[in-house]
XYZ file of C-alpha atoms in Angstrom:
750
model
C 90.381 72.387 23.222
C 91.908 72.461 19.701
C 94.749 70.249 20.838
C 92.275 67.705 22.139
C 90.510 67.654 18.743
C 93.781 67.207 16.801
C 94.818 64.129 18.737
C 92.101 61.816 17.306
C 92.828 63.067 13.789
C 96.533 62.363 14.110
C 95.763 59.003 15.642
C 93.490 58.067 12.724
C 96.089 59.196 10.193
C 98.750 57.125 11.907
C 96.519 54.053 11.972
C 95.699 54.540 8.273
C 99.423 54.769 7.452
C 100.194 51.626 9.405
C 97.323 49.800 7.659
C 98.587 50.891 4.222
C 102.106 49.655 4.953
C 100.728 46.376 6.248
C 98.527 45.866 3.185
C 101.378 46.744 0.818
C 103.785 44.349 2.515
C 101.169 41.562 2.553
C 100.420 42.057 -1.137
C 104.081 41.851 -2.184
C 104.527 38.695 -0.098
C 101.470 37.039 -1.658
C 102.734 37.757 -5.160
C 106.136 36.290 -4.268
C 104.413 33.146 -2.922
C 102.487 32.566 -6.156
C 99.124 34.091 -5.236
C 98.971 36.986 -7.716
C 95.229 37.701 -7.518
C 95.208 38.072 -3.739
C 98.469 40.025 -3.832
C 97.194 42.505 -6.417
C 93.970 42.935 -4.425
C 95.968 43.781 -1.283
C 98.094 46.265 -3.242
C 94.917 47.880 -4.526
C 93.578 48.180 -0.962
C 96.871 49.730 0.161
C 96.664 52.244 -2.690
C 93.090 53.109 -1.723
C 94.067 53.453 1.952
C 96.750 55.985 1.042
C 95.724 57.607 -2.259
C 98.636 60.057 -2.138
C 101.310 57.393 -1.709
C 103.017 57.234 -5.108
C 104.972 54.075 -4.262
C 101.822 52.123 -3.364
C 100.063 53.262 -6.529
C 103.067 52.470 -8.752
C 103.548 48.989 -7.264
C 99.869 48.219 -7.683
C 99.763 49.236 -11.351
C 103.077 47.582 -12.263
C 102.355 44.276 -10.512
C 98.875 44.108 -11.957
C 100.218 44.744 -15.455
C 102.858 42.009 -15.024
C 100.340 39.430 -13.828
C 97.802 40.335 -16.514
C 100.413 40.014 -19.254
C 101.558 36.644 -17.903
C 98.030 35.240 -17.641
C 97.066 36.501 -21.093
C 100.116 34.762 -22.565
C 99.159 31.540 -20.780
C 95.598 31.811 -22.064
C 96.696 32.434 -25.644
C 99.128 29.508 -25.534
C 96.519 27.166 -24.103
C 93.933 28.286 -26.668
C 96.378 27.734 -29.536
C 97.086 24.216 -28.213
C 93.384 23.400 -27.923
C 93.296 23.294 -24.103
C 90.049 25.187 -23.753
C 89.604 24.697 -19.994
C 93.060 26.024 -19.167
C 92.582 29.002 -21.489
C 89.219 29.811 -19.947
C 90.671 29.730 -16.421
C 93.548 32.052 -17.403
C 91.239 34.598 -19.033
C 88.843 34.463 -16.069
C 91.689 35.226 -13.658
C 92.523 38.282 -15.757
C 88.953 39.567 -15.579
C 89.061 39.301 -11.778
C 92.109 41.564 -11.595
C 91.105 43.860 -14.491
C 87.376 43.502 -15.251
C 87.437 45.653 -18.406
C 90.343 43.896 -20.117
C 89.354 43.629 -23.803
C 91.955 40.948 -24.573
C 90.597 38.618 -21.897
C 86.997 39.163 -22.991
C 87.941 38.431 -26.606
C 89.793 35.316 -25.464
C 86.758 34.015 -23.576
C 84.594 34.595 -26.643
C 87.144 32.804 -28.850
C 87.158 29.818 -26.473
C 83.365 29.660 -26.587
C 83.422 29.718 -30.407
C 86.133 27.054 -30.489
C 83.993 24.777 -28.342
C 81.157 25.210 -30.823
C 83.493 24.295 -33.710
C 84.620 21.000 -32.173
C 81.533 19.031 -33.360
C 81.962 20.436 -36.880
C 85.585 19.336 -36.928
C 84.668 15.830 -35.776
C 81.988 15.601 -38.480
C 84.542 16.662 -41.090
C 86.987 13.984 -39.913
C 84.296 11.326 -40.031
C 83.269 12.425 -43.530
C 86.868 12.221 -44.739
C 87.250 8.796 -43.176
C 84.156 7.701 -45.084
C 85.745 9.064 -48.320
C 83.089 11.797 -48.483
C 85.487 14.558 -49.422
C 82.761 16.957 -50.582
C 80.992 17.214 -47.214
C 84.327 17.251 -45.406
C 85.460 20.218 -47.505
C 82.201 22.102 -46.812
C 82.566 21.640 -43.051
C 86.220 22.652 -43.107
C 85.439 25.808 -45.096
C 82.777 26.706 -42.525
C 85.318 26.379 -39.713
C 88.006 28.361 -41.542
C 85.527 31.126 -42.334
C 85.163 31.725 -38.579
C 88.796 31.004 -37.620
C 91.228 31.168 -40.568
C 94.177 29.994 -38.431
C 92.560 26.909 -36.915
C 95.404 24.387 -37.011
C 93.206 21.290 -36.977
C 91.036 22.622 -39.784
C 94.084 23.621 -41.841
C 95.587 20.156 -41.391
C 92.298 18.561 -42.433
C 92.121 20.882 -45.452
C 95.599 19.722 -46.437
C 94.507 16.088 -46.254
C 91.451 16.818 -48.395
C 93.531 18.696 -50.974
C 96.119 15.898 -51.152
C 93.388 13.316 -51.613
C 91.692 15.409 -54.323
C 94.979 15.955 -56.140
C 95.702 12.235 -56.128
C 92.264 11.521 -57.560
C 92.444 14.233 -60.217
C 95.924 13.312 -61.414
C 95.329 9.580 -61.533
C 94.663 8.016 -64.894
C 91.475 5.974 -65.410
C 92.016 2.342 -64.503
C 91.316 -0.269 -67.169
C 88.784 -3.014 -66.748
C 90.070 -6.181 -65.094
C 89.409 -8.178 -68.286
C 91.855 -5.936 -70.081
C 94.682 -7.414 -67.996
C 93.838 -11.072 -68.523
C 95.893 -13.338 -70.833
C 94.457 -14.122 -74.265
C 95.281 -16.017 -77.471
C 95.495 -14.032 -80.713
C 95.951 -15.452 -84.233
C 95.426 -12.951 -87.049
C 97.224 -13.010 -90.376
C 97.187 -9.866 -92.480
C 93.905 -8.856 -90.854
C 92.361 -5.433 -90.796
C 93.108 -3.468 -87.624
C 89.413 -2.681 -87.229
C 88.606 -6.414 -87.371
C 91.171 -7.114 -84.612
C 89.808 -4.329 -82.397
C 86.216 -5.489 -82.939
C 87.183 -8.998 -81.845
C 88.897 -7.632 -78.775
C 85.886 -5.474 -77.956
C 83.491 -8.429 -78.163
C 85.745 -10.602 -76.035
C 86.632 -8.082 -73.301
C 83.766 -5.625 -73.214
C 86.183 -2.718 -73.815
C 85.120 -0.125 -76.391
C 87.668 1.139 -78.908
C 87.221 4.572 -80.516
C 89.253 5.292 -83.668
C 90.395 8.770 -84.594
C 89.329 9.930 -88.054
C 92.937 9.949 -89.277
C 93.514 6.247 -88.563
C 93.704 4.607 -92.017
C 90.856 2.131 -92.664
C 93.126 -0.114 -94.764
C 95.670 -0.569 -91.964
C 96.443 -4.274 -91.572
C 98.341 -6.249 -88.977
C 99.539 -9.783 -88.264
C 99.482 -11.081 -84.690
C 100.248 -14.540 -83.308
C 100.217 -14.489 -79.504
C 99.491 -17.209 -77.011
C 98.510 -16.580 -73.389
C 99.621 -12.926 -73.515
C 98.018 -10.176 -71.386
C 95.588 -8.180 -73.485
C 97.041 -4.854 -72.374
C 100.538 -5.809 -73.494
C 99.214 -7.304 -76.720
C 97.351 -4.110 -77.576
C 100.432 -2.034 -76.790
C 102.516 -4.174 -79.143
C 99.950 -3.945 -81.953
C 99.685 -0.164 -81.643
C 103.408 0.515 -81.457
C 104.163 -1.704 -84.463
C 101.667 0.362 -86.484
C 102.772 3.783 -85.169
C 99.570 4.257 -83.203
C 98.909 5.589 -79.718
C 96.146 4.968 -77.201
C 94.428 7.061 -74.560
C 92.381 5.417 -71.800
C 89.138 7.366 -71.387
C 87.602 5.248 -68.632
C 87.562 1.630 -67.453
C 85.778 0.443 -70.635
C 86.811 2.924 -73.366
C 90.095 3.433 -75.226
C 90.826 6.018 -77.905
C 93.170 4.973 -80.765
C 94.938 7.691 -82.781
C 97.959 8.045 -85.026
C 101.379 8.773 -83.547
C 102.118 11.842 -85.662
C 103.475 14.965 -83.930
C 100.253 16.899 -84.563
C 98.081 14.162 -83.036
C 100.424 13.820 -80.075
C 100.046 17.542 -79.406
C 96.300 17.214 -79.745
C 95.735 14.178 -77.502
C 98.733 14.017 -75.195
C 97.650 15.779 -72.027
C 100.265 17.763 -70.154
C 100.780 18.043 -66.411
C 102.339 20.945 -64.507
C 104.312 20.057 -61.409
C 106.501 22.137 -59.124
C 109.571 20.606 -57.485
C 110.751 22.409 -54.357
C 114.342 21.241 -54.145
C 115.800 20.880 -50.678
C 119.462 20.264 -51.534
C 120.165 20.224 -55.274
C 120.979 23.330 -57.300
C 117.873 24.276 -59.250
C 119.788 25.358 -62.369
C 121.698 22.073 -62.584
C 118.474 20.135 -62.067
C 116.821 22.146 -64.839
C 119.718 21.354 -67.186
C 119.393 17.638 -66.340
C 115.632 17.594 -67.043
C 116.072 19.427 -70.333
C 119.016 17.287 -71.426
C 117.585 13.854 -70.579
C 113.840 14.296 -71.043
C 113.983 16.972 -73.784
C 111.478 19.045 -71.819
C 111.023 22.528 -73.226
C 108.582 24.147 -70.811
C 110.416 24.714 -67.521
C 110.632 27.600 -65.084
C 113.312 28.230 -62.469
C 112.926 30.327 -59.314
C 116.333 30.551 -57.674
C 114.973 32.377 -54.627
C 112.625 29.504 -53.723
C 114.863 26.824 -55.298
C 111.766 25.865 -57.286
C 111.629 24.057 -60.618
C 108.297 24.002 -62.474
C 107.933 21.482 -65.314
C 105.122 21.154 -67.855
C 105.168 17.881 -69.749
C 103.345 14.581 -70.210
C 102.551 12.427 -67.150
C 105.188 9.922 -68.253
C 107.840 12.666 -68.416
C 106.756 13.996 -65.021
C 107.123 10.555 -63.460
C 110.599 10.219 -64.963
C 111.467 13.711 -63.695
C 110.395 12.644 -60.208
C 112.750 9.669 -60.335
C 115.647 11.756 -61.650
C 115.173 14.483 -59.057
C 114.898 11.886 -56.287
C 118.374 10.654 -57.280
C 119.856 14.151 -57.322
C 118.079 16.017 -54.538
C 120.053 14.456 -51.699
C 121.637 16.259 -48.735
C 125.326 16.932 -49.156
C 127.735 15.067 -46.886
C 129.034 16.973 -43.882
C 132.057 16.370 -41.684
C 132.957 17.636 -38.234
C 136.717 18.207 -38.139
C 138.216 17.901 -34.678
C 141.540 19.741 -34.957
C 144.236 20.096 -32.312
C 147.265 22.313 -32.933
C 150.042 22.114 -30.332
C 153.132 24.305 -30.375
C 155.775 23.128 -27.886
C 158.546 25.629 -27.163
C 161.533 24.919 -24.909
C 164.339 27.392 -24.180
C 167.522 27.081 -22.063
C 169.917 29.981 -21.264
C 173.129 29.845 -19.181
C 175.274 32.954 -18.651
C 178.340 32.551 -16.340
C 181.566 34.520 -15.793
C 182.899 37.981 -15.115
C 182.276 40.618 -17.704
C 185.282 42.924 -17.474
C 185.276 46.380 -18.834
C 186.374 46.629 -22.411
C 187.354 50.333 -22.314
C 188.270 53.187 -19.981
C 188.283 56.998 -20.386
C 191.225 59.411 -19.794
C 190.278 63.025 -19.118
C 192.829 65.971 -18.824
C 192.425 67.833 -15.529
C 192.553 71.347 -16.921
C 190.448 74.419 -16.691
C 187.589 74.622 -19.051
C 187.848 75.450 -21.805
C 191.294 73.864 -22.324
C 193.958 75.626 -24.407
C 196.940 74.305 -26.346
C 199.271 75.985 -23.840
C 197.642 74.243 -20.902
C 198.249 70.798 -22.445
C 202.057 71.290 -22.424
C 202.323 70.546 -18.744
C 200.275 67.320 -18.707
C 201.706 64.517 -16.582
C 200.394 61.515 -14.623
C 199.124 63.756 -11.850
C 197.088 65.905 -14.236
C 195.222 63.083 -16.056
C 191.959 61.637 -14.743
C 190.948 58.034 -15.547
C 187.363 56.702 -15.487
C 187.263 52.884 -15.240
C 183.818 51.143 -15.445
C 183.150 48.440 -12.903
C 183.257 44.735 -13.791
C 180.025 42.667 -13.777
C 179.691 39.134 -12.478
C 177.108 37.184 -14.557
C 175.422 34.268 -12.807
C 172.223 33.673 -14.721
C 170.236 30.625 -15.854
C 166.870 30.827 -17.572
C 164.542 27.897 -18.306
C 161.408 28.301 -20.390
C 158.721 25.825 -21.418
C 155.665 26.993 -23.335
C 152.741 25.051 -24.779
C 150.359 26.816 -27.114
C 147.241 24.739 -27.649
C 144.384 25.366 -30.071
C 141.522 22.852 -30.275
C 138.931 24.151 -32.752
C 135.983 22.056 -34.005
C 134.639 23.078 -37.362
C 131.833 21.635 -39.459
C 132.396 21.598 -43.200
C 130.378 20.529 -46.215
C 131.678 18.157 -48.826
C 134.313 19.765 -51.082
C 133.964 23.125 -49.344
C 137.088 24.727 -47.899
C 137.062 25.480 -44.168
C 139.494 28.057 -42.764
C 140.731 28.533 -39.213
C 142.847 31.487 -38.086
C 144.137 31.703 -34.507
C 146.448 34.627 -33.900
C 146.698 38.374 -34.417
C 146.341 40.877 -37.203
C 149.532 42.957 -37.169
C 149.282 46.454 -38.663
C 151.876 47.419 -41.263
C 151.992 51.104 -42.208
C 153.095 52.355 -45.610
C 153.885 55.992 -46.490
C 153.263 57.160 -50.038
C 154.502 60.515 -51.353
C 152.795 62.183 -54.307
C 154.338 64.465 -56.909
C 153.079 67.510 -55.014
C 154.901 66.456 -51.857
C 151.807 65.237 -50.031
C 152.542 62.175 -47.910
C 149.719 59.722 -47.219
C 149.802 56.817 -44.829
C 147.966 53.535 -45.334
C 147.610 50.610 -42.949
C 147.466 46.972 -43.971
C 146.967 44.040 -41.634
C 149.067 40.898 -41.740
C 147.808 37.614 -40.241
C 150.278 36.171 -37.758
C 149.572 32.966 -35.861
C 148.149 29.584 -36.792
C 146.314 29.328 -40.110
C 144.668 26.077 -41.103
C 142.769 25.276 -44.288
C 140.954 21.945 -44.627
C 138.871 20.753 -47.571
C 137.087 17.412 -46.985
C 135.998 15.025 -49.712
C 133.573 12.347 -48.497
C 133.445 8.989 -50.259
C 130.461 6.658 -50.359
C 132.289 4.019 -48.305
C 132.588 6.429 -45.369
C 136.227 7.466 -45.869
C 137.105 11.152 -45.799
C 139.925 12.645 -47.880
C 141.145 15.941 -46.410
C 143.391 18.449 -48.142
C 145.204 20.142 -45.256
C 147.242 23.329 -45.357
C 148.923 24.448 -42.113
C 150.982 27.600 -41.586
C 152.467 28.742 -38.270
C 153.973 32.227 -38.259
C 155.402 34.571 -35.609
C 157.060 37.976 -35.415
C 160.846 37.614 -35.278
C 161.754 41.288 -35.021
C 160.645 44.767 -35.950
C 162.366 46.641 -38.769
C 162.312 50.399 -39.186
C 162.598 51.386 -42.844
C 164.602 54.405 -44.029
C 161.360 56.196 -44.707
C 160.258 55.809 -41.104
C 157.703 53.034 -41.662
C 157.545 50.027 -39.390
C 157.876 46.553 -40.869
C 158.199 43.107 -39.388
C 160.329 40.093 -40.036
C 157.959 37.097 -39.991
C 159.103 33.574 -39.258
C 156.884 30.975 -40.926
C 156.575 27.206 -41.090
C 154.017 25.542 -43.358
C 152.950 22.117 -44.543
C 150.440 20.939 -47.142
C 149.225 17.367 -47.558
C 146.241 15.205 -48.519
C 144.963 12.565 -46.091
C 142.396 9.813 -46.467
C 140.990 8.809 -43.101
C 138.161 6.687 -41.840
C 135.358 8.096 -39.749
C 136.811 8.784 -36.279
C 140.430 8.013 -37.272
C 143.054 10.442 -35.948
C 146.135 11.467 -37.934
C 149.031 13.372 -36.364
C 151.262 15.626 -38.426
C 154.530 16.473 -36.685
C 158.067 17.416 -37.615
C 157.731 21.187 -38.038
C 160.742 21.709 -35.760
C 162.922 24.748 -35.259
C 166.100 23.921 -33.253
C 168.546 26.756 -32.504
C 171.812 26.694 -30.482
C 173.639 29.968 -29.802
C 176.902 30.578 -27.940
C 178.173 34.136 -27.158
C 181.378 34.959 -25.223
C 182.963 38.204 -23.951
C 186.621 37.762 -22.801
C 189.727 39.735 -21.853
C 192.256 39.270 -24.674
C 194.933 36.760 -23.778
C 193.854 36.083 -20.200
C 190.377 34.937 -21.214
C 191.898 32.199 -23.399
C 193.707 30.481 -20.567
C 192.345 27.039 -19.615
C 190.261 27.002 -16.448
C 191.462 30.451 -15.330
C 190.031 31.962 -18.454
C 186.598 31.793 -16.833
C 187.767 34.499 -14.386
C 188.560 36.842 -17.257
C 185.433 36.429 -19.386
C 181.714 35.776 -19.525
C 179.977 33.165 -21.750
C 176.288 32.877 -22.679
C 174.936 29.557 -23.995
C 171.383 29.442 -25.346
C 169.264 26.619 -26.765
C 165.754 27.075 -28.161
C 163.610 24.352 -29.727
C 160.101 24.740 -31.105
C 157.893 21.982 -32.549
C 154.417 22.218 -34.065
C 152.125 19.162 -33.886
C 148.799 18.929 -35.715
C 146.217 16.202 -35.129
C 143.021 16.032 -37.152
C 140.063 13.675 -36.678
C 137.083 13.636 -39.067
C 133.656 12.723 -37.692
C 131.191 11.961 -40.468
C 127.876 13.659 -39.670
C 126.017 12.799 -42.863
C 126.959 10.863 -45.967
C 125.198 10.340 -49.263
C 122.549 7.674 -48.934
C 123.083 5.430 -51.910
C 119.651 4.940 -53.553
C 118.211 1.499 -54.108
C 118.926 -0.271 -57.369
C 115.378 0.337 -58.562
C 115.704 4.074 -57.894
C 118.989 4.427 -59.756
C 118.085 2.417 -62.860
C 114.689 2.505 -64.554
C 113.083 2.419 -67.984
C 112.547 5.685 -69.832
C 110.827 4.567 -73.040
C 112.153 5.062 -76.537
C 113.796 7.942 -78.349
C 110.442 9.021 -79.739
C 108.204 8.326 -76.737
C 108.868 8.497 -73.005
C 107.526 5.712 -70.828
C 108.248 4.246 -67.411
C 107.761 0.626 -68.474
C 109.191 -1.308 -71.418
C 107.242 -2.930 -74.205
C 107.007 -6.501 -72.933
C 104.578 -9.371 -73.016
C 103.687 -10.404 -69.477
C 103.730 -14.021 -68.343
C 100.394 -15.790 -68.280
C 99.369 -17.970 -65.364
C 99.906 -21.726 -65.444
C 96.273 -22.386 -64.547
C 94.914 -20.084 -67.239
C 92.467 -21.655 -69.641
C 94.174 -22.978 -72.745
C 91.404 -22.053 -75.100
C 91.778 -22.612 -78.796
C 91.685 -19.468 -80.886
C 88.655 -18.901 -83.028
C 88.816 -17.442 -86.499
C 88.760 -13.713 -86.063
C 87.962 -13.992 -82.360
C 90.462 -14.599 -79.526
C 89.637 -16.716 -76.504
C 90.147 -15.043 -73.103
C 90.592 -17.178 -69.972
C 88.666 -15.940 -66.946
C 89.639 -15.199 -63.348
C 93.270 -14.297 -63.970
C 94.770 -10.896 -63.286
C 98.004 -9.881 -64.926
C 101.179 -9.515 -62.894
C 101.480 -5.746 -63.156
C 102.097 -4.906 -59.502
C 101.234 -1.228 -59.759
C 97.751 -1.564 -61.245
C 96.220 -4.280 -59.056
C 93.047 -3.205 -57.261
C 93.482 -3.900 -53.531
C 91.171 -6.175 -51.605
C 92.992 -6.191 -48.258
C 94.377 -3.331 -46.137
C 95.634 -4.386 -42.688
C 97.359 -2.061 -40.198
C 99.497 -3.318 -37.298
C 101.667 -1.712 -34.605
C 105.380 -2.369 -34.035
C 106.947 -0.975 -30.872
C 108.798 -1.790 -27.626
C 107.069 -3.805 -24.920
C 108.332 -1.538 -22.146
C 109.896 1.891 -22.093
C 111.790 4.104 -19.634
C 110.209 7.344 -18.506
C 111.720 10.409 -20.159
C 113.642 8.495 -22.831
C 112.473 8.696 -26.479
C 111.176 5.543 -28.140
C 109.882 4.723 -31.625
C 106.607 3.146 -32.689
C 105.960 2.107 -36.313
C 102.583 1.744 -38.032
C 102.752 -1.218 -40.438
C 100.562 -1.657 -43.541
C 100.001 -4.867 -45.472
C 98.155 -4.521 -48.781
C 97.714 -6.751 -51.814
C 96.921 -3.889 -54.187
C 97.936 -0.384 -55.233
C 97.708 2.320 -52.538
C 98.284 5.893 -53.736
C 97.519 8.079 -50.699
C 96.833 7.660 -47.006
C 95.407 10.215 -44.536
C 95.790 9.051 -40.908
C 94.782 10.292 -37.478
C 96.410 9.180 -34.220
C 95.293 9.670 -30.638
C 97.154 9.477 -27.318
C 96.946 10.757 -23.729
C 98.816 14.115 -23.621
C 99.276 13.881 -19.855
C 101.247 10.639 -20.122
C 102.786 10.769 -23.600
C 104.519 13.371 -25.734
C 104.827 13.115 -29.514
C 108.372 14.220 -30.370
C 108.619 13.543 -34.114
C 106.677 12.067 -37.041
C 108.666 10.496 -39.906
C 107.727 8.925 -43.220
C 108.167 5.152 -43.473
C 109.295 3.204 -46.511
C 105.935 1.887 -47.739
C 105.202 4.623 -50.303
C 108.856 5.102 -51.293
C 109.203 1.720 -52.971
C 110.941 1.912 -56.313
C 112.501 5.282 -55.424
C 109.230 7.157 -55.958
C 108.909 10.584 -54.376
C 106.242 11.176 -51.747
C 104.448 14.216 -50.347
C 104.497 13.927 -46.554
C 102.822 16.345 -44.136
C 101.658 16.189 -40.546
C 100.232 18.341 -37.774
C 100.184 17.724 -34.020
C 97.642 19.004 -31.503
C 99.592 18.482 -28.276
C 96.752 19.768 -26.111
C 94.208 17.198 -27.280
C 96.763 14.452 -27.907
C 96.021 14.069 -31.610
C 98.158 13.953 -34.735
C 97.121 14.017 -38.395
C 99.349 12.646 -41.155
C 98.991 12.768 -44.940
C 101.112 10.729 -47.381
C 100.683 10.917 -51.168
C 102.727 8.850 -53.622
C 103.881 10.655 -56.753
C 102.493 9.480 -60.067
C 99.257 7.723 -60.889
C 100.093 4.159 -59.915
C 100.066 2.726 -56.420
C 102.249 0.496 -54.306
C 101.608 -2.673 -52.394
C 103.370 -5.027 -50.027
C 104.285 -5.010 -46.352
C 106.252 -2.116 -44.830
C 106.200 0.750 -42.318
C 103.939 3.690 -43.192
C 104.685 6.130 -40.361
C 107.319 6.099 -37.612
C 106.387 7.997 -34.443
C 109.001 9.126 -31.919
C 107.408 9.534 -28.484
C 108.386 10.142 -24.868
C 106.702 9.094 -21.629
C 105.849 11.912 -19.221
C 104.778 9.752 -16.259
C 105.077 6.261 -14.851
C 101.560 5.331 -15.948
C 100.873 2.972 -18.826
C 99.059 4.550 -21.741
C 97.529 3.676 -25.112
C 98.361 4.818 -28.635
C 95.416 4.583 -31.022
C 94.939 4.788 -34.777
C 91.690 6.758 -34.868
C 91.096 6.796 -38.616
C 92.627 5.806 -41.951
C 91.185 6.713 -45.372
C 93.514 5.258 -48.029
C 93.258 6.252 -51.674
C 93.762 3.221 -53.900
C 93.687 2.068 -57.507
C 90.127 1.400 -58.634
C 86.783 2.975 -58.059
C 86.033 1.103 -54.829
C 88.331 1.102 -51.814
C 88.094 -1.769 -49.303
C 87.574 -0.911 -45.646
C 90.922 -0.950 -43.836
C 91.466 -3.159 -40.803
C 92.555 -0.871 -37.960
C 94.757 -2.296 -35.196
C 93.828 -2.498 -31.537
C 95.259 0.280 -29.333
C 98.947 -0.204 -28.544
C 99.513 -0.451 -24.768
C 102.712 1.342 -23.774
C 104.044 0.138 -20.431
C 106.539 2.160 -18.396
C 109.206 0.597 -16.188
C 111.391 -2.497 -16.045
């Protein structure tokens, strides 16, 4: 009866074991096929079917941990890129496999919060586009308070800060009337009378410092001269200075050192140098601009300067000339050592000696030697050797290193071995110590390039080829080596890609050795039967070829960036004291006594202070592109007035296009002026934000590229590139609305 009861139990246990194996195998297969959730669920069922099976339990826990880690990484990456849907799906898949996973729950909550922050971010962008920086900053701070590492918010904060800095550091712009041409005729007139006449004619208020002498007199005869230049000439001829307070107010004060310290405002600016040595740059600024307040941080390669705005602008121009990347050269070197050896050894090498041994008992006595005769002497004759040997050897030792070297920096190449040389040293107490030194043996090459502006490369080359000739044992027991060496040193001047071959390091050796039977070996022809001769020839040649490939050369700055005005010995300035040209159609009014006439509707020709009235953006790019190959698209700006800063936002389809690189164009770099360029890319949403700020307080105008985008097509579908927003900062209180271009259609295919 008991046996009958045990059979069903055993049968059930067997079925359970088969089911567990089947579930385990199915789960592993599903995971391998890319169905992790179903696979982990099957492994869990197998573990539950056989709770005591350690293998099933271990596989379940390990595979679940692997899949959870992978999905969490995918969710975090998608959330960082702004792909909320993908992140939400990844976190949800984790919660299905591990419902209590805290990381996944936190990720889902972060995605929900990020979705709520999207409208705030859009409002901030719209506020910045409308030049409402205050509301934009409030919205950005609200976003960063919830998520301090939000990339879009940080990029927008950078744009707001750059725009605020440009506004705070810019000097007040003068009234347009102040730049119109006028006629002045004053003879020995009081300075106050001249300024009062100018104030009545232009509407500009002049405030005199208390130390300006009331009896100061001046004589001015100018015709059709810009008022700004005329005022500058009057002030400088009387040792006076001016300070623009706003568009309609100018402060006049004496040019004494005390007044300059009192009224000259100072600016602090930090220069993070990318290539130049910060100490040399500091010496240049102090030597040329006479700046006293500087700070150097060698760790950050940072130079901080505190000086007047004019000195800061000059420092920017000087640093722009110096802070250039050093030239670099890739040296393609090939060292070839050709060795050829020939050895012929022919003839019969007869014995050169034989041994005679007395056949006596051992030990021999003097008495036993008395009876020596031919029958009691033994002779040992070595056998003769026939030499028939010929050896041929050809060896090529090739070294082809490629080394990248900076300009005027020595590059060293060593191909060979380090041979140990031991030295024994005995002290006065008899103690012997042994020291080991290593000697370089092989091919040693030293090359020092010097790159010229025309693209030529001068290379100082030093080549040494050494080898071990033989070992030498010293009397003291130390081991030394005889080193054979060949070297050459020269200076070459090559063009980019030109190859120069250095050859002629040749070692040619002929050796003849003979072993002959005296007399018989000297006979003609037959002498070969009574001797052996060895003839050897060994020739070694070293060939060096070197080819420079110029990777980067110094970019010669434009003429305007390398030569500019710096003011006088007493006062720094970026523009000379000149009288601008008046227009031909300006009114030729006759001067009144004590009151100049000012023609209307004419703006002076100072290009950096003109208030813009037109801002037009256009695209420049290829009509068709090839899928997978990078292509460039340029955003063009045409403006008739001074533009100081420009925040931009681009949009594209991330499924069809990829933004590879964002580069600064040449629009804001006119005149060699430094720019602050920053950008951020949200690849998930297909958006990019760019900020460009021109150094100094003036602006630039003209027609040039602003931003150059390098992109790549990910599919065969045509797609659009859009300029979503542009909020330029310009000279003047009012900025005209920019004209944005239509979306650029990017077609793929032939």
